[in-house]
Coordinates of C-alpha atoms in Angstrom, one line a residue:
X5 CA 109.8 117.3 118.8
X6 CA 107.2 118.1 115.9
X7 CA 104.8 121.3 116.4
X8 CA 102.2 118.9 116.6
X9 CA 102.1 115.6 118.8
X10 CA 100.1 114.0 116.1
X11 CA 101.7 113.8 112.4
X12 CA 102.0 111.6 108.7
X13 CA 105.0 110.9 107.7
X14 CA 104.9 110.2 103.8
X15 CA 107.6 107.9 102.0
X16 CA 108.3 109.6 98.8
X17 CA 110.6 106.6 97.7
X18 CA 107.7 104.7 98.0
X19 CA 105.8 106.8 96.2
X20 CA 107.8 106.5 93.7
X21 CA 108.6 102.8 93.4
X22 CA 105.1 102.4 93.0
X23 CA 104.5 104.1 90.2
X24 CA 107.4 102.8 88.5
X25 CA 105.9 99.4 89.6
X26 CA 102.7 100.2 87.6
X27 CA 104.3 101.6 85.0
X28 CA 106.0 98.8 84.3
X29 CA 103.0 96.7 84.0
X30 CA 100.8 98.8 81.7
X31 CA 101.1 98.2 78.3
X32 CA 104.1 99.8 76.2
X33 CA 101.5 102.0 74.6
X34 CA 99.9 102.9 77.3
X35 CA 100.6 106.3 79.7
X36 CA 99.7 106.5 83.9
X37 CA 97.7 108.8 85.2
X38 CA 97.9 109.6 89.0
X39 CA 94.2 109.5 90.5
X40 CA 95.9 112.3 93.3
X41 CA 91.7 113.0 94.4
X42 CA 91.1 113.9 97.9
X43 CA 94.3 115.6 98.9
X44 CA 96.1 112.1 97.2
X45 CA 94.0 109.7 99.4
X46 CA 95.3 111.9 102.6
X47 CA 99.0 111.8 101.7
X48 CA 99.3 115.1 100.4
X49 CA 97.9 116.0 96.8
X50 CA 100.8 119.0 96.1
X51 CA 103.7 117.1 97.3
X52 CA 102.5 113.9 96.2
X53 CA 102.2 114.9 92.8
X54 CA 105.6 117.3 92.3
X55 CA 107.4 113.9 93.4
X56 CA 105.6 112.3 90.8
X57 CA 105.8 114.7 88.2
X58 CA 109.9 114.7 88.7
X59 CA 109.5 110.7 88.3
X60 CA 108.1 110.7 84.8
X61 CA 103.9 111.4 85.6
X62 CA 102.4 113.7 83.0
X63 CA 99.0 113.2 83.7
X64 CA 97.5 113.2 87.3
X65 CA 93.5 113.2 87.9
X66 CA 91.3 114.8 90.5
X67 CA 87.5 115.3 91.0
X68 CA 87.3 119.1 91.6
X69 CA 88.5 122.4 90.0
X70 CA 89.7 123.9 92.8
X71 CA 92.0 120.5 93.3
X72 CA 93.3 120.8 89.9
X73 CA 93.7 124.7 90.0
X74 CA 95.7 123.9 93.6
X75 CA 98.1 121.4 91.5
X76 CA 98.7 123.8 89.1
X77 CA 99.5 126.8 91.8
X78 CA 101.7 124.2 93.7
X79 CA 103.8 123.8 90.1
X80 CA 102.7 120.7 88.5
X81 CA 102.8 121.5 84.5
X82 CA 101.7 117.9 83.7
X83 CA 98.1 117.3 82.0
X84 CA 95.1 117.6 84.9
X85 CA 91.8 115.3 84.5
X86 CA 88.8 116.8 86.6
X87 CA 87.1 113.5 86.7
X88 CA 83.8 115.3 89.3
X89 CA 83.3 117.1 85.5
X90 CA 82.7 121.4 85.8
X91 CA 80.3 123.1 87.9
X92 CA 78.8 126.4 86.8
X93 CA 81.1 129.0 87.9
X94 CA 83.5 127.4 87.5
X95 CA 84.3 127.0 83.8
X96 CA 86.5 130.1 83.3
X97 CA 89.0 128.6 85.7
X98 CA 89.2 125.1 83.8
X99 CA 90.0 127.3 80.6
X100 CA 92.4 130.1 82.6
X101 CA 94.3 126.6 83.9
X102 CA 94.5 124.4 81.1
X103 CA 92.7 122.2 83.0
X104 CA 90.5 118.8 81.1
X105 CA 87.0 118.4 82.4
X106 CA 85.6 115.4 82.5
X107 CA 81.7 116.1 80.7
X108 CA 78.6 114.0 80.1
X109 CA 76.0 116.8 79.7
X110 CA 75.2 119.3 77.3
X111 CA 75.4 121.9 80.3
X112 CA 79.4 121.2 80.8
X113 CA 79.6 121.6 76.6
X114 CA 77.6 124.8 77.0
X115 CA 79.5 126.5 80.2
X116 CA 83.0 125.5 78.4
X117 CA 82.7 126.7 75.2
X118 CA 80.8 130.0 76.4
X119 CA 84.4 130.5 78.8
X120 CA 86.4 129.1 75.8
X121 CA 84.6 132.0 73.4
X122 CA 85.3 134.7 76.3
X123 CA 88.6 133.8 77.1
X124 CA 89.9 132.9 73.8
X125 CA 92.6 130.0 74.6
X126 CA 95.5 129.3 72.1
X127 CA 94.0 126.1 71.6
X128 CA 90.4 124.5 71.9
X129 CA 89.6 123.1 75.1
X130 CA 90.5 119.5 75.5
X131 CA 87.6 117.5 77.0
X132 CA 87.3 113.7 78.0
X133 CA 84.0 112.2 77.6
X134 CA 82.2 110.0 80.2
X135 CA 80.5 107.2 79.2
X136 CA 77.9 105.4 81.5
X137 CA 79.3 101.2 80.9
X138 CA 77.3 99.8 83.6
X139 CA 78.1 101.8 86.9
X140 CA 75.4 103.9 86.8
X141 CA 76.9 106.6 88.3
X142 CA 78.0 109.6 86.1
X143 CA 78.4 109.6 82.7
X144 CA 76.4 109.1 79.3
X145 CA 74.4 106.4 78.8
X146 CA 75.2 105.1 75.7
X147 CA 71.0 105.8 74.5
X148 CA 72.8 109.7 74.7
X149 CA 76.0 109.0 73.2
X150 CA 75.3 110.5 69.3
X151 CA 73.6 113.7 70.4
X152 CA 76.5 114.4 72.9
X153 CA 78.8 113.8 70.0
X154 CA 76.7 116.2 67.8
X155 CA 76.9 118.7 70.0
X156 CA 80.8 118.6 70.8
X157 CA 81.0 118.3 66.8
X158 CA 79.3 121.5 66.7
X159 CA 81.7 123.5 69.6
X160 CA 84.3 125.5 67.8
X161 CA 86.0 125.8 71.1
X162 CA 86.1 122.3 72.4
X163 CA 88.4 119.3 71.6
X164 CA 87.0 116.0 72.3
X165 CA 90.2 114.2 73.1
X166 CA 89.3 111.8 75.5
X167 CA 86.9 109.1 76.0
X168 CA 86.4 107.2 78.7
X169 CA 84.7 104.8 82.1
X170 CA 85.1 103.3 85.7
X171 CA 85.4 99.8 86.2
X172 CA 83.2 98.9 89.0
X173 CA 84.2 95.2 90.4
X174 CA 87.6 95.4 88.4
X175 CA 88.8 93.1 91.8
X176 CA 86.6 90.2 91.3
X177 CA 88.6 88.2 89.4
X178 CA 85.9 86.3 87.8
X179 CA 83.2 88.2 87.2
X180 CA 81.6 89.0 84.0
X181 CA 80.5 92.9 84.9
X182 CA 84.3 94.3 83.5
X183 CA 83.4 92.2 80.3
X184 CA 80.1 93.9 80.0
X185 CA 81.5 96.9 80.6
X186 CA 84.5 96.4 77.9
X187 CA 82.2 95.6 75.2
X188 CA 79.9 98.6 76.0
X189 CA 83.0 101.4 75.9
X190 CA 83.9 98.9 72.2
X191 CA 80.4 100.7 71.4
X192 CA 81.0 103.9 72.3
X193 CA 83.8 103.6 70.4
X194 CA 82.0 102.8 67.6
X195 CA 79.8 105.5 67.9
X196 CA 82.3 108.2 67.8
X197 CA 83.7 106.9 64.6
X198 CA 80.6 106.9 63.3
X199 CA 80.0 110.3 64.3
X200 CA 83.6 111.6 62.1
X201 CA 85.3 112.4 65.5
X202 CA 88.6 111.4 66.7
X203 CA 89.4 110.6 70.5
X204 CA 93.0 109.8 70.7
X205 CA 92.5 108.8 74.5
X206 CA 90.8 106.2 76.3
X207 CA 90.9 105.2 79.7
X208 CA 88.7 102.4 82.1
X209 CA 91.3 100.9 83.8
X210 CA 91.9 101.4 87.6
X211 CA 94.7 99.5 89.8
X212 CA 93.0 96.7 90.0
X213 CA 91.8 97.0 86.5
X214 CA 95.3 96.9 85.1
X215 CA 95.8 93.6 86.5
X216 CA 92.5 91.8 86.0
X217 CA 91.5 93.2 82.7
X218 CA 94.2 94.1 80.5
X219 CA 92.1 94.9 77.5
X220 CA 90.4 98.1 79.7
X221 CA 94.0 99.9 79.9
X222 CA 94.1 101.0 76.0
X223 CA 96.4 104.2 76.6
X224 CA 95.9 105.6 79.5
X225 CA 95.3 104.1 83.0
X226 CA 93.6 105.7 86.4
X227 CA 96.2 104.1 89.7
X228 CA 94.9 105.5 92.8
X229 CA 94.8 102.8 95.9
X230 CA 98.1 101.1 94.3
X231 CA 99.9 103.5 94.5
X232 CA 99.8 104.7 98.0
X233 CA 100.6 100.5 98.7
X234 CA 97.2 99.1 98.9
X235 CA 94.9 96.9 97.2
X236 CA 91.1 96.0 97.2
X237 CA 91.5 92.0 97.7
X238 CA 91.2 90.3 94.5
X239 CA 88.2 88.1 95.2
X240 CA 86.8 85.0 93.3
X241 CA 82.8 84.6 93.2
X242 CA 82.8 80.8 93.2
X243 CA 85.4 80.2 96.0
X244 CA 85.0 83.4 98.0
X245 CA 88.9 83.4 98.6
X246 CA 91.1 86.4 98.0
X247 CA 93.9 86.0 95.7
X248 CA 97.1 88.1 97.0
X249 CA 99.2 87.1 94.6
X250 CA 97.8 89.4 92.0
X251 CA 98.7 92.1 93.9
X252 CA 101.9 94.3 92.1
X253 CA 104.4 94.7 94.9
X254 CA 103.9 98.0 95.9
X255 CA 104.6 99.5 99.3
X256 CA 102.2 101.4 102.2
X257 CA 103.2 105.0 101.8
X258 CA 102.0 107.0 104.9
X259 CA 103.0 106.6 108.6
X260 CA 101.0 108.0 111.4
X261 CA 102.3 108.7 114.3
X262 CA 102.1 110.7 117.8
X263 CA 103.3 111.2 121.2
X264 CA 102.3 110.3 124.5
X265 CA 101.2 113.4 126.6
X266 CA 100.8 111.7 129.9
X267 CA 101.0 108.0 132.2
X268 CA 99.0 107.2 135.0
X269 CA 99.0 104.1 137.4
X270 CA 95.2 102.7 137.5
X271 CA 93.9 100.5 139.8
X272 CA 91.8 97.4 139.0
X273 CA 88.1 97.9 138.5
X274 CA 88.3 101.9 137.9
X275 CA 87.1 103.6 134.1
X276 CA 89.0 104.2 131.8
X277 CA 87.9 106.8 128.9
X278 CA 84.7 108.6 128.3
X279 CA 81.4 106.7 129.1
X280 CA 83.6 104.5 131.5
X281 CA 83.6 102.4 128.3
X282 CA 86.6 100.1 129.8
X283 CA 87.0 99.2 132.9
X284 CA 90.6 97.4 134.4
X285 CA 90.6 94.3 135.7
X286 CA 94.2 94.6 136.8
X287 CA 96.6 97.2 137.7
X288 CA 97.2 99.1 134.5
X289 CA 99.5 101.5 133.3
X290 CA 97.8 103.7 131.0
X291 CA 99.2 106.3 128.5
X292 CA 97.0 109.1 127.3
X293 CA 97.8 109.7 123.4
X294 CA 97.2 112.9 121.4
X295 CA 95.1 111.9 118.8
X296 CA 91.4 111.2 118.6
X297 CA 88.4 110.8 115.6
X298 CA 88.7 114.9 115.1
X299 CA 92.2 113.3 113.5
X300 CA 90.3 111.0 112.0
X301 CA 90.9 107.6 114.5
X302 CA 88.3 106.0 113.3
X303 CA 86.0 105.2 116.7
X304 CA 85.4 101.8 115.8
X305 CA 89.0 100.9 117.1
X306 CA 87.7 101.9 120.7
X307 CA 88.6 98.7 122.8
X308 CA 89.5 97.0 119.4
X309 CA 92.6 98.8 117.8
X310 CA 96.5 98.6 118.7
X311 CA 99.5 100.8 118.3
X312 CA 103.1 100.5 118.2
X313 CA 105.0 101.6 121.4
X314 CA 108.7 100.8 121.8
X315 CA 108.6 98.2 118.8
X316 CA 105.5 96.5 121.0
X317 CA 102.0 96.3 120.4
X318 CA 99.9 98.4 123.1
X319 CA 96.4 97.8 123.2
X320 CA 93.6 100.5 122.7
X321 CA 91.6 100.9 125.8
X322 CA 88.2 102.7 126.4
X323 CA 86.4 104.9 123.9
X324 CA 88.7 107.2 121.4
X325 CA 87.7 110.7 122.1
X326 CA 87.8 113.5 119.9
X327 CA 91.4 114.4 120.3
X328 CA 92.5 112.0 123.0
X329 CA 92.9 108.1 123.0
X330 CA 94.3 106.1 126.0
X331 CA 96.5 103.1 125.6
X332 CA 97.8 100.1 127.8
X333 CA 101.6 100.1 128.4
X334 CA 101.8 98.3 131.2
X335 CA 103.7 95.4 129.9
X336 CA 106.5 97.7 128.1
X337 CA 109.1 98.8 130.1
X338 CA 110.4 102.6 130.2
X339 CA 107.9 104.1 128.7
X340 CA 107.6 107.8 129.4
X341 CA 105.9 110.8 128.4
X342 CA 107.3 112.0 125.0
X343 CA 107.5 108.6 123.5
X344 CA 106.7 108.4 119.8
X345 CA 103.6 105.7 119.2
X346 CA 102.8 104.5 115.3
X347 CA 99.1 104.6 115.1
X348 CA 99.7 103.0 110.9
X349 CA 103.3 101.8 109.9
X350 CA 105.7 99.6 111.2
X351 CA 109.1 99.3 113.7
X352 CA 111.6 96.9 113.7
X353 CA 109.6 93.7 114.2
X354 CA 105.9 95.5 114.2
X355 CA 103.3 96.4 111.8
X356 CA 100.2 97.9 111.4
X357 CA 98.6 98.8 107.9
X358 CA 95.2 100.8 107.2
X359 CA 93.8 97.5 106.4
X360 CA 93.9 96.7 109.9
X361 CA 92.2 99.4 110.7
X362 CA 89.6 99.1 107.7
X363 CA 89.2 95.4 108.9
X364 CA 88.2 96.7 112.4
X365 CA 86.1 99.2 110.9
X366 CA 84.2 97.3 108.5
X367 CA 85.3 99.6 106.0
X368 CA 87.7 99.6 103.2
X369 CA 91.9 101.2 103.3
X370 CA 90.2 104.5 101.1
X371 CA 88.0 105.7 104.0
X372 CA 91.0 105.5 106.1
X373 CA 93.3 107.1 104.5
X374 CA 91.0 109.7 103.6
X375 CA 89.5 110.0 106.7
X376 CA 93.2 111.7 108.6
X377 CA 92.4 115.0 109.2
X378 CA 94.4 117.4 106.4
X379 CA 95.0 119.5 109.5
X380 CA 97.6 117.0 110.7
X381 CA 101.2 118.3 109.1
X382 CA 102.2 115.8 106.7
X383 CA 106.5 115.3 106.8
X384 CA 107.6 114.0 103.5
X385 CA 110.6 111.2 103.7
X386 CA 112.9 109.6 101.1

């Protein structure tokens, strides 16, 4: 039995047949990234990454320094993009790494080459510039572009190698926003001809940017949902219908699963669970699981969700406390106390995927995935 009743398991085959999967789709000149941000969407940023770096990644991006100074410790030699940019204090690390910063302002420029001139790297400091395309989020707007240019022009210590954007409704298939957003980066493009400089990198494309708008993946592409198994739907404006089939064939990566810590017999009309939020109508046998939203169960599955007991699906009953959640087993024979229950993954004949649990929710597979507590020991599979 695990130290913990409560555990991910983490499918590094899968892992890795998804990245060949999108490989294999980008275009010949074009390299993959691993978007491994927020401890790689829950599965496990250090491990995640050393299987990926063994099957052909060299580049892997994160939002924060101390992520990409973690990869680094944890052995990954590959190329790391800090896509959350550099905060003051922080700049000596991103040089002391060989870490690439993601930068839009002239206060990034300033506190990298200031660490770059103290430190005095072997080589300049490779930065990737962040152009604002239509998100509105972070980056340059494009009003900006030629002074940020100047300015890196005029850094003895910095290396503008990379230029680059988000696509923000890359899953609607027909929507004119990634378009817009195509012909803006064309411009910044332009504009850094124009100013004498050479970015050999650019990069817009996320998973479902590869598939919907091949002219965004230039030489470099940003995976992140695809390749832990999942996909945003691809959705049409004028019909409203998803379209799976432009989904690559990738495959769910995680597992989450516990143990059942105790069964009681309930009789009819008694509470179940905090706030008496259920109450039996019948005779139930209920099993008390180790698990709760301090895991990160998302409470909304209260009275809504399902596991997987026995290769059978067992209702969630009454409200999911913070480390406790109570099931109904009493239509599965000879279950006892010990029994392992898959909270997301699949038996024999039985499935259940983080979209389900999204769907119940009202929230999309990212929050969930993110949302399992990094406390939980993840067990990596092949």
């Amino acid at each position: 039995m695990h130290a913990q009743p409560a555990w991910v398991e983490v499918s590094l085959t899968a892992l890795r047949h998804n990245f060949r999967t999108v490989l294999s789709y980008v275009q010949p000149e074009a390299d993959v990234c691993a978007a491994v941000a927020c401890d790689a969407y829950g599965h496990g940023a250090s491990a995640c990454s050393q299987a990926l770096q063994k099957e052909g990644a060299r580049w892997f991006a994160t939002t924060t320094c101390a992520e990409g100074v973690e990869l680094r410790e944890s052995g990954i030699t590959g190329r790391i993009l800090l896509l959350g940019g550099v905060w003051r204090g922080e700049e000596e690390d991103v040089v002391k790494y060989e870490l690439t910063p993601a930068v839009w302002s002239w206060d990034h420029l300033e506190l990298l080459e200031n660490a770059a001139e103290k430190l005095k790297p072997q080589k300049p400091v490779a930065v990737h510039l962040k152009v604002n395309t239509g998100m509105n989020r972070l980056g340059v707007d494009l009003s900006e572009l030629p002074a940020i240019l100047e300015t890196i022009q005029s850094a003895p210590h910095l290396n503008l190698e990379g230029i680059f954007s988000h696509l923000a409704a890359s899953e609607v298939i027909d929507g004119t926003q990634s378009e817009l957003q195509l012909a803006r980066m064309d411009r910044a493009l332009g504009m850094v001809g124009e100013a004498k400089l050479d970015a050999p990198l650019c990069h817009m494309a996320n998973s479902a940017g590869i598939v919907t708008c091949p002219g965004t993946q230039f030489n470099l592409v940003r995976p992140g949902l695809s390749l832990y198994g999942y996909y945003l739907p691809f959705t049409s404006i004028v019909t409203r219908i998803a379209d799976p089939s432009l989904e690559l064939p990738v495959i769910p990566a995680l597992a989450w699963k516990t143990r059942i810590i105790q069964i009681r017999e309930v009789e009819a009309g008694q509470p179940v669970g905090l706030s008496g939020g259920y109450v039996t109508e019948f005779p139930t046998k209920v099993a008390v699981l180790s698990v709760g939203y301090g895991d990160g169960l998302n409470r909304q599955l209260s009275a809504r969700g399902r596991v997987i007991v026995r290769d059978d699906y067992a209702a969630i009953i009454g409200n999911i406390s913070m480390k406790l959640t109570t099931i109904d087993v009493t239509g599965i024979p000879g279950v006892d106390v010990g029994e392992e229950v898959i909270i997301i993954g699949e038996s024999g004949k039985r499935k259940i995927t983080a979209w389900e649990h999204a769907n119940l929710a009202s929230t999309i597979p990212y929050e969930i995935l993110c949302g399992i507590s990094p406390r939980l020991p993840r067990k990596y599979v092949e």
